[in-house]
Structure formats: structure tokens, C-alpha cells
Amino acid sequence: MALIPKVEPKLEKKVVSARLDEEAHTMLQRYAAFLGGGTNVYIIGESLKRLFRRDKEFNEWLEKNHTGSTATSDGPQPANPTPKNPTRTAPTAA
């Protein structure tokens, strides 16, 4: 059974650029195939959400440092009204 759902929700996306070592990239591609064609963006995003929900120490820290935050929420987060790099464009699917 897959640990993340196989359906991609339609949410606003923010750009994050990351370089993976070859082993992590290969496993990401294999997990995408396992899900039946899940995208890298979806798999990484859902994996991070799962990590954030399950990390008890992080959630304790979040409660102390960011009162009113929705650490365990899977819903969309409010957009930052002032982007740090407004000229940056989203890369094509990896």
C-alpha cells in the first residue's frame, strides 16, 4: 500500500529547487512508477507533508514558536503577498 495518496490535489504551487543524489533521484522515479505516474513535485510535496505531520518534536517546536499555525493541516496555506524573487519562473516537469 502506498504511504501517500495516488490522487494529486489541485493546489497553488510555490517553486522550490533541489538537487538530489543519484540514489534518491532513482528511488523518486521508481516511486512515481509505483504510484502509476505520480509527478516528482507531487511525491516530494506529499512526503514533506507526511513528515511534518508525524514529527512530534517539530510540532512541539511549531506550537511554541508559531502559535496559530496549522502544522498538521493538509489544506492550502496562505500565500506570501511579497514574493522574494518575483522574476523567477517555475521549471518544467522533472
PDB file of C-alpha atoms in Angstrom, residues 1 3 10-12 14 21 24 41 47-49 53-54 56 59 62 65 69 71 73 76-77 82 84 88 93:
ATOM      1  CA  MET A   1       0.000   0.000   0.000  1.00  0.00           C
ATOM      2  CA  LEU A   3       2.073   5.807   2.001  1.00  0.00           C
ATOM      3  CA  LYS A  10      -5.123  20.943  -7.312  1.00  0.00           C
ATOM      4  CA  LEU A  11      -3.436  23.483  -5.027  1.00  0.00           C
ATOM      5  CA  GLU A  12      -1.443  26.643  -5.597  1.00  0.00           C
ATOM      6  CA  LYS A  14       5.375  27.519  -4.933  1.00  0.00           C
ATOM      7  CA  ASP A  21      21.898  12.486  -5.234  1.00  0.00           C
ATOM      8  CA  ALA A  24      17.430   9.475  -4.171  1.00  0.00           C
ATOM      9  CA  VAL A  41       6.512  17.546  -7.430  1.00  0.00           C
ATOM     10  CA  SER A  47       6.254  13.254   1.531  1.00  0.00           C
ATOM     11  CA  LEU A  48       7.107  16.550   3.213  1.00  0.00           C
ATOM     12  CA  LYS A  49       3.521  16.981   4.455  1.00  0.00           C
ATOM     13  CA  ARG A  53       2.561  15.795  10.432  1.00  0.00           C
ATOM     14  CA  ARG A  54       4.459  12.921  12.031  1.00  0.00           C
ATOM     15  CA  LYS A  56       6.331  15.223  17.158  1.00  0.00           C
ATOM     16  CA  ASN A  59       5.166  20.033  16.006  1.00  0.00           C
ATOM     17  CA  LEU A  62       5.982  24.803  15.942  1.00  0.00           C
ATOM     18  CA  ASN A  65       7.245  29.333  18.064  1.00  0.00           C
ATOM     19  CA  SER A  69      -0.045  27.747  12.773  1.00  0.00           C
ATOM     20  CA  ALA A  71       1.183  22.331  11.208  1.00  0.00           C
ATOM     21  CA  SER A  73      -3.301  20.807   8.163  1.00  0.00           C
ATOM     22  CA  PRO A  76      -3.581  25.194   1.350  1.00  0.00           C
ATOM     23  CA  GLN A  77      -1.523  27.710   3.266  1.00  0.00           C
ATOM     24  CA  THR A  82       5.520  39.684  -1.310  1.00  0.00           C
ATOM     25  CA  LYS A  84      11.209  37.063  -2.623  1.00  0.00           C
ATOM     26  CA  ARG A  88      11.666  33.503 -11.202  1.00  0.00           C
ATOM     27  CA  ALA A  93       8.191  18.893 -15.056  1.00  0.00           C
TER      28      ALA A  93
END
